[in-house]
Amino acid sequence: MSTPYPFTAIVGQDDLRLGLLLNAVSPAVGGVLVRGEKGTAKSTAVRALAALVPEVSVVPGCRFSCDPVSPDPACPDGPHAEAAGVSRAARTVELPVGASEDRLVGALDIERALSEGVKAFEPGLLADAHRGILYVDEVNLLHDHLVDLLLDAAAMGASYVEREGVSVRHAARFLLVGTMNPEEGELRPQLLDRFGLTVEVAASRDTDERVEVVRRRLAYDDDPEGFAARWSGEESALRERIAAARALLPRVVLGDGVLRQIAATCAAFEVDGMRADIVMARTATALAAWAGREEVTADDVRQAALLALPHRRRRNPFDAPGLDEDKLDQTLDEAGPQENNDGDDRPDPDPDGGGDDDGGGGGGGGGVPPQADGDRTPPRGESGDTPSQAPEGSPDAPGRSTGAEQQPVASAEPFRTKMLSVPGLGEGAAGRRSRARTEHGRTTGARRPQGALTKLHLAATVQAAAPHQRARGRSGRGLVVRRDDLRQATREGREGNLVLFVVDASGSMAARQRMSAVKGAVLSLLLDAYQRRDKVGLVTFRGKEAEVALPPTSSVDAAASRLESLPTGGRTPLAAGLLKAHDVLRVERLRDPSRRPLLVVVTDGRATGGPEPVALAGRAGRLHRSEGTASVVVDCESGYVRLGLAGELARELGGTAVTLDELRADSIAGLVKDVTAAGRAA
């Protein structure tokens, strides 16, 4: 086994180390989510923590790490007779992003369960992690069905494995630690809330600190054992401090005044539910114990808020996490004890907290510097140029020439969009958009298993085994089942798609009112893609060419950021945009053949520039249609006179055209529109 990098040798990253240490002192805090760019020692720190966590006492031979003092009465290896426990190091179990359900929760031998009535169970990673650490690297890329299982285990402290009425239950209480790069996509809110704390990490910009990082890493790579030996003294001291803080923790007093500050802070930042209050209380108590104190102070509450609240106050995936630290200080002051004429300490009677600031400022968790708050106020001096092609008297009436590049305009408020789906039945990654054959969903049939059996179709299995009972010598009530009789249930659920946006940023779209509405519509579709677990990409076209503003990614945040900074102006090379999208989809089909694409073209349908621009755009549209790409054209044309060019483009693509008004879920302009695949109407 390789020698882990010492925890105390990590340079900087104070918030990361503090978040992990607080969970080592008090596992009830609920784990930690580490967010940050790649190459910032996230995984190194988590793996190094295992050497500092105190040993656990387990029942000898128990595969589920039962505590000999209070063994689990429902343990599959039990019941356990009274015996002295054995001590071992707390485990750090890593959950791979591509793990199967059986690898996570364990596998039940269905054949023996049906034929012998025996619960032959092979434990999974949740059993291995019981009373230890469950580490998920790139947790934001974890498949939805695994996220659901993690949520259940974290909520109940137990894991259940059920196969057609045969079930096994075992305890699964663990410290959940996840790391992620936000550029690769965000977490589902349900899983995000399960992490007690969150910390933001970034590489240091201090030259001396970066030099020290490189020096220590090179020394470790040259001689891991020697490097670890040089830090053994610091490691032992830190291990002893954790043990002392654990021993002190039950004696720490959490006064009513401090509880009032915690409640006022959570209310002021409008966090959902009560979990934030509980986590803040536990974190503040752990901070006091870590400092060697028996009483929680206002400083502990402030630090706990910076660690426990940033990820809980987010309202949509485009809001930057963080807290307004000025508002936090104001709230703590107002909710804290006040001196009155009698000398009594009483809470501030003002229940309203810190003013009407919405807390949208971008203070980072754990005391990291404030971040940008995503302010969408348009920059001063934006041009109000409008397209010269618009009819006079329309909202897009011409002003000055649109040939020059215009500054980006702010997007309109996003709204809930109608459902756009790819027709047919896919087999892509689990999601929430289009119909697909999946491991989860409603049962639609049965087939012979290809590999390990995961979802038994009981009726089909019995039907396959029934004709052979006499030949197999059946004499009792039990059914004689062979492996060839087993049938896998086929299920239909939903998949995530690749939603590729092709956005017209030419002069004909440059009017402030129109482009603001267009950006609001695309932002709404991006939010819908986030909720449906899609990948997204962004192609823009204007002037003489098209460009890939964002290659396909799971990070909807990145797409929204590119959209906000999108300038407009110039001619309308519609064909170039469609051909660039074709190149992107061709490459993605090679990378991920099972993920079906959905092409969303946002344009008014005009095509200018170059010889025969309209005919060339038509040929590019038919190219997509010939390859069966599902598509939808969002018609951005406005004004009293409409040319219907976007509808003609939709027909060339073999797709559907919707107006901005029809895109709204609450619109009465039309019914929900499914995208029509190429050739479907033929």
Short mmCIF file of C-alpha atoms in Angstrom, two decimals, residues 216-484:
data_model
loop_
_atom_site.label_atom_id
_atom_site.label_comp_id
_atom_site.label_asym_id
_atom_site.label_seq_id
_atom_site.Cartn_x
_atom_site.Cartn_y
_atom_site.Cartn_z
CA ARG A 216 7.12 19.45 -0.93
CA ARG A 217 5.43 17.53 -3.70
CA LEU A 218 8.70 16.75 -5.44
CA ALA A 219 10.22 15.64 -2.14
CA TYR A 220 7.26 13.33 -1.51
CA ASP A 221 7.44 11.81 -5.01
CA ASP A 222 11.16 11.12 -4.62
CA ASP A 223 10.83 9.38 -1.24
CA PRO A 224 7.24 8.96 0.09
CA GLU A 225 8.24 7.06 3.23
CA GLY A 226 11.06 9.42 4.13
CA PHE A 227 8.87 12.46 3.52
CA ALA A 228 6.09 11.02 5.71
CA ALA A 229 8.61 10.24 8.45
CA ARG A 230 9.72 13.88 8.53
CA TRP A 231 6.12 14.93 9.19
CA SER A 232 5.29 12.15 11.65
CA GLY A 233 5.67 14.43 14.67
CA GLU A 234 3.17 16.97 13.35
CA GLU A 235 0.81 14.16 12.37
CA SER A 236 0.92 12.66 15.86
CA ALA A 237 0.29 16.04 17.48
CA LEU A 238 -2.71 16.68 15.22
CA ARG A 239 -4.07 13.20 15.91
CA GLU A 240 -3.84 13.85 19.66
CA ARG A 241 -5.59 17.21 19.28
CA ILE A 242 -8.47 15.54 17.42
CA ALA A 243 -8.80 12.96 20.19
CA ALA A 244 -8.77 15.70 22.86
CA ALA A 245 -11.42 17.71 21.00
CA ARG A 246 -13.60 14.60 20.70
CA ALA A 247 -13.33 14.04 24.44
CA LEU A 248 -14.19 17.69 25.16
CA LEU A 249 -17.12 17.84 22.74
CA PRO A 250 -19.83 16.46 25.12
CA ARG A 251 -19.00 19.18 27.66
CA VAL A 252 -19.31 22.12 25.26
CA VAL A 253 -22.23 24.41 26.19
CA LEU A 254 -24.46 25.82 23.44
CA GLY A 255 -26.28 28.69 25.15
CA ASP A 256 -29.70 30.10 24.29
CA GLY A 257 -28.16 33.34 23.07
CA VAL A 258 -25.97 31.46 20.60
CA LEU A 259 -28.93 29.37 19.44
CA ARG A 260 -30.85 32.58 18.79
CA GLN A 261 -27.97 33.88 16.66
CA ILE A 262 -27.96 30.62 14.68
CA ALA A 263 -31.70 30.73 14.07
CA ALA A 264 -31.63 34.43 13.14
CA THR A 265 -28.80 33.84 10.67
CA CYS A 266 -30.57 30.97 8.92
CA ALA A 267 -33.78 33.00 8.74
CA ALA A 268 -32.00 36.09 7.40
CA PHE A 269 -30.42 34.12 4.56
CA GLU A 270 -33.70 32.32 3.79
CA VAL A 271 -32.30 28.79 3.81
CA ASP A 272 -34.76 25.96 3.22
CA GLY A 273 -35.80 23.65 6.04
CA MET A 274 -34.21 23.22 9.46
CA ARG A 275 -31.14 21.17 8.56
CA ALA A 276 -29.01 24.32 8.26
CA ASP A 277 -29.81 25.34 11.86
CA ILE A 278 -28.87 21.90 13.17
CA VAL A 279 -25.66 21.71 11.14
CA MET A 280 -24.64 25.21 12.23
CA ALA A 281 -25.18 24.27 15.89
CA ARG A 282 -23.09 21.11 15.55
CA THR A 283 -20.36 22.94 13.63
CA ALA A 284 -20.15 25.77 16.16
CA THR A 285 -19.88 23.19 18.96
CA ALA A 286 -17.10 21.37 17.11
CA LEU A 287 -15.28 24.67 16.54
CA ALA A 288 -15.36 25.40 20.28
CA ALA A 289 -14.06 21.92 21.10
CA TRP A 290 -11.34 22.26 18.47
CA ALA A 291 -10.25 25.51 20.14
CA GLY A 292 -10.25 23.82 23.56
CA ARG A 293 -13.22 25.81 24.92
CA GLU A 294 -16.32 24.60 26.73
CA GLU A 295 -18.58 27.40 25.51
CA VAL A 296 -19.62 28.41 22.00
CA THR A 297 -18.95 32.06 21.08
CA ALA A 298 -20.29 34.42 18.41
CA ASP A 299 -17.08 33.91 16.44
CA ASP A 300 -17.81 30.18 16.32
CA VAL A 301 -21.29 30.92 14.98
CA ARG A 302 -19.89 33.22 12.30
CA GLN A 303 -17.37 30.63 11.14
CA ALA A 304 -20.03 27.92 11.20
CA ALA A 305 -22.29 30.06 9.00
CA LEU A 306 -19.53 30.56 6.43
CA LEU A 307 -19.07 26.79 6.24
CA ALA A 308 -22.65 25.54 6.50
CA LEU A 309 -24.81 28.08 4.64
CA PRO A 310 -23.32 29.03 1.24
CA HIS A 311 -24.56 25.91 -0.56
CA ARG A 312 -27.96 26.02 1.13
CA ARG A 313 -29.03 29.51 0.14
CA ARG A 314 -28.70 29.00 -3.60
CA ARG A 315 -31.90 29.44 -5.58
CA ASN A 316 -30.87 28.25 -9.07
CA PRO A 317 -27.73 26.85 -10.72
CA PHE A 318 -26.70 30.28 -12.05
CA ASP A 319 -26.37 31.90 -8.61
CA ALA A 320 -22.82 31.96 -7.28
CA PRO A 321 -22.56 30.28 -3.87
CA GLY A 322 -21.47 32.41 -0.97
CA LEU A 323 -22.65 34.72 1.78
CA ASP A 324 -22.74 38.48 2.13
CA GLU A 325 -20.38 38.79 5.10
CA ASP A 326 -21.52 42.33 5.94
CA LYS A 327 -25.08 41.08 6.23
CA LEU A 328 -23.88 38.13 8.30
CA ASP A 329 -22.11 40.42 10.77
CA GLN A 330 -25.14 42.69 11.00
CA THR A 331 -27.45 39.74 11.67
CA LEU A 332 -25.18 38.34 14.39
CA ASP A 333 -24.93 41.75 16.07
CA GLU A 334 -28.69 42.28 16.06
CA ALA A 335 -29.44 38.77 17.33
CA GLY A 336 -26.69 38.81 19.93
CA PRO A 337 -27.04 39.82 23.58
CA GLN A 338 -27.66 43.56 24.16
CA GLU A 339 -26.80 45.58 27.25
CA ASN A 340 -29.84 47.29 28.87
CA ASN A 341 -30.22 49.64 31.84
CA ASP A 342 -30.56 46.77 34.29
CA GLY A 343 -27.36 45.18 33.10
CA ASP A 344 -29.19 42.14 31.73
CA ASP A 345 -28.15 40.50 28.50
CA ARG A 346 -31.20 40.12 26.30
CA PRO A 347 -31.61 39.36 22.64
CA ASP A 348 -32.29 42.23 20.29
CA PRO A 349 -36.09 42.59 20.14
CA ASP A 350 -35.97 43.50 16.44
CA PRO A 351 -37.04 40.30 14.63
CA ASP A 352 -36.35 41.54 11.14
CA GLY A 353 -32.61 40.95 11.13
CA GLY A 354 -30.33 42.68 8.70
CA GLY A 355 -32.35 44.96 6.46
CA ASP A 356 -33.59 44.15 3.01
CA ASP A 357 -30.33 42.98 1.44
CA ASP A 358 -31.02 39.68 -0.26
CA GLY A 359 -27.63 38.24 0.58
CA GLY A 360 -26.75 37.86 -3.05
CA GLY A 361 -23.21 39.01 -2.49
CA GLY A 362 -20.58 36.45 -3.21
CA GLY A 363 -18.69 35.87 0.01
CA GLY A 364 -17.13 32.43 -0.16
CA GLY A 365 -17.72 29.72 2.39
CA GLY A 366 -15.37 29.35 5.32
CA GLY A 367 -14.00 32.86 5.09
CA VAL A 368 -12.72 32.76 1.52
CA PRO A 369 -12.74 36.12 -0.26
CA PRO A 370 -16.08 37.34 -1.68
CA GLN A 371 -16.89 36.19 -5.17
CA ALA A 372 -18.72 37.83 -8.05
CA ASP A 373 -22.43 37.82 -7.40
CA GLY A 374 -23.54 37.41 -10.98
CA ASP A 375 -24.96 40.95 -11.26
CA ARG A 376 -26.71 41.23 -14.58
CA THR A 377 -27.05 45.03 -14.67
CA PRO A 378 -26.21 46.15 -18.22
CA PRO A 379 -22.97 48.10 -18.53
CA ARG A 380 -23.32 51.82 -19.02
CA GLY A 381 -23.00 53.17 -22.48
CA GLU A 382 -24.56 50.14 -24.24
CA SER A 383 -25.63 50.90 -27.75
CA GLY A 384 -29.31 50.81 -28.56
CA ASP A 385 -28.76 49.86 -32.18
CA THR A 386 -31.54 47.87 -33.78
CA PRO A 387 -31.70 45.78 -36.95
CA SER A 388 -32.17 47.70 -40.17
CA GLN A 389 -34.28 44.84 -41.56
CA ALA A 390 -37.13 45.39 -39.05
CA PRO A 391 -40.29 47.12 -40.34
CA GLU A 392 -40.76 50.72 -39.37
CA GLY A 393 -42.86 51.16 -36.26
CA SER A 394 -41.99 47.74 -34.84
CA PRO A 395 -40.22 47.24 -31.48
CA ASP A 396 -37.08 46.50 -33.52
CA ALA A 397 -37.29 49.69 -35.60
CA PRO A 398 -33.86 50.63 -37.02
CA GLY A 399 -31.60 53.07 -35.31
CA ARG A 400 -28.02 53.24 -36.41
CA SER A 401 -26.16 50.70 -38.51
CA THR A 402 -25.90 47.18 -37.06
CA GLY A 403 -22.68 46.30 -38.80
CA ALA A 404 -20.55 47.19 -35.78
CA GLU A 405 -20.30 44.97 -32.74
CA GLN A 406 -22.68 45.94 -29.94
CA GLN A 407 -21.98 45.51 -26.24
CA PRO A 408 -23.69 42.57 -24.46
CA VAL A 409 -27.13 43.24 -23.04
CA ALA A 410 -28.58 41.71 -19.88
CA SER A 411 -30.94 38.78 -20.21
CA ALA A 412 -34.59 38.92 -19.28
CA GLU A 413 -35.81 36.94 -16.28
CA PRO A 414 -35.86 33.17 -16.95
CA PHE A 415 -39.17 31.31 -17.00
CA ARG A 416 -40.40 27.72 -16.96
CA THR A 417 -40.30 26.28 -20.46
CA LYS A 418 -42.39 23.68 -22.19
CA MET A 419 -41.09 20.15 -22.53
CA LEU A 420 -38.90 19.59 -25.61
CA SER A 421 -37.95 15.95 -26.13
CA VAL A 422 -36.27 13.73 -28.68
CA PRO A 423 -38.76 11.27 -30.23
CA GLY A 424 -38.26 7.52 -30.16
CA LEU A 425 -36.68 5.35 -27.49
CA GLY A 426 -33.05 5.93 -26.56
CA GLU A 427 -30.47 4.15 -24.42
CA GLY A 428 -28.47 7.09 -23.11
CA ALA A 429 -27.41 8.13 -19.62
CA ALA A 430 -30.19 8.40 -17.08
CA GLY A 431 -31.87 11.79 -17.02
CA ARG A 432 -35.27 13.45 -17.21
CA ARG A 433 -35.92 14.46 -20.80
CA SER A 434 -36.58 11.78 -23.44
CA ARG A 435 -37.93 8.24 -23.27
CA ALA A 436 -35.24 5.57 -22.96
CA ARG A 437 -34.47 2.03 -21.87
CA THR A 438 -32.99 2.41 -18.40
CA GLU A 439 -32.19 0.44 -15.26
CA HIS A 440 -34.95 2.31 -13.44
CA GLY A 441 -38.50 3.12 -14.43
CA ARG A 442 -41.65 1.23 -15.28
CA THR A 443 -41.32 -2.42 -16.33
CA THR A 444 -42.20 -2.97 -19.98
CA GLY A 445 -41.08 -6.57 -20.58
CA ALA A 446 -38.47 -9.24 -19.92
CA ARG A 447 -35.37 -10.69 -21.57
CA ARG A 448 -32.54 -13.07 -20.81
CA PRO A 449 -29.90 -11.29 -18.68
CA GLN A 450 -26.76 -10.11 -20.43
CA GLY A 451 -24.19 -10.43 -17.67
CA ALA A 452 -25.16 -10.15 -13.99
CA LEU A 453 -28.88 -10.11 -13.18
CA THR A 454 -29.86 -6.74 -11.70
CA LYS A 455 -33.66 -6.46 -12.00
CA LEU A 456 -35.56 -9.74 -11.81
CA HIS A 457 -38.81 -10.15 -13.73
CA LEU A 458 -40.46 -12.62 -11.36
CA ALA A 459 -43.45 -13.63 -13.49
CA ALA A 460 -41.30 -14.29 -16.55
CA THR A 461 -38.82 -16.29 -14.47
CA VAL A 462 -41.56 -18.48 -13.00
CA GLN A 463 -43.08 -18.93 -16.46
CA ALA A 464 -39.70 -20.07 -17.84
CA ALA A 465 -39.09 -22.51 -14.97
CA ALA A 466 -42.60 -24.00 -14.69
CA PRO A 467 -42.52 -26.44 -17.66
CA HIS A 468 -39.38 -28.13 -16.33
CA GLN A 469 -40.41 -28.92 -12.74
CA ARG A 470 -41.21 -32.61 -13.30
CA ALA A 471 -38.02 -33.21 -15.29
CA ARG A 472 -36.04 -31.56 -12.50
CA GLY A 473 -37.53 -33.87 -9.89
CA ARG A 474 -39.52 -31.32 -7.95
CA SER A 475 -41.02 -33.00 -4.88
CA GLY A 476 -41.75 -30.20 -2.40
CA ARG A 477 -43.39 -26.83 -2.45
CA GLY A 478 -40.33 -24.92 -3.62
CA LEU A 479 -39.78 -24.05 -7.25
CA VAL A 480 -36.69 -25.60 -8.85
CA VAL A 481 -35.00 -22.69 -10.62
CA ARG A 482 -31.94 -22.84 -12.85
CA ARG A 483 -29.85 -19.92 -14.03
CA ASP A 484 -31.24 -20.27 -17.57
#
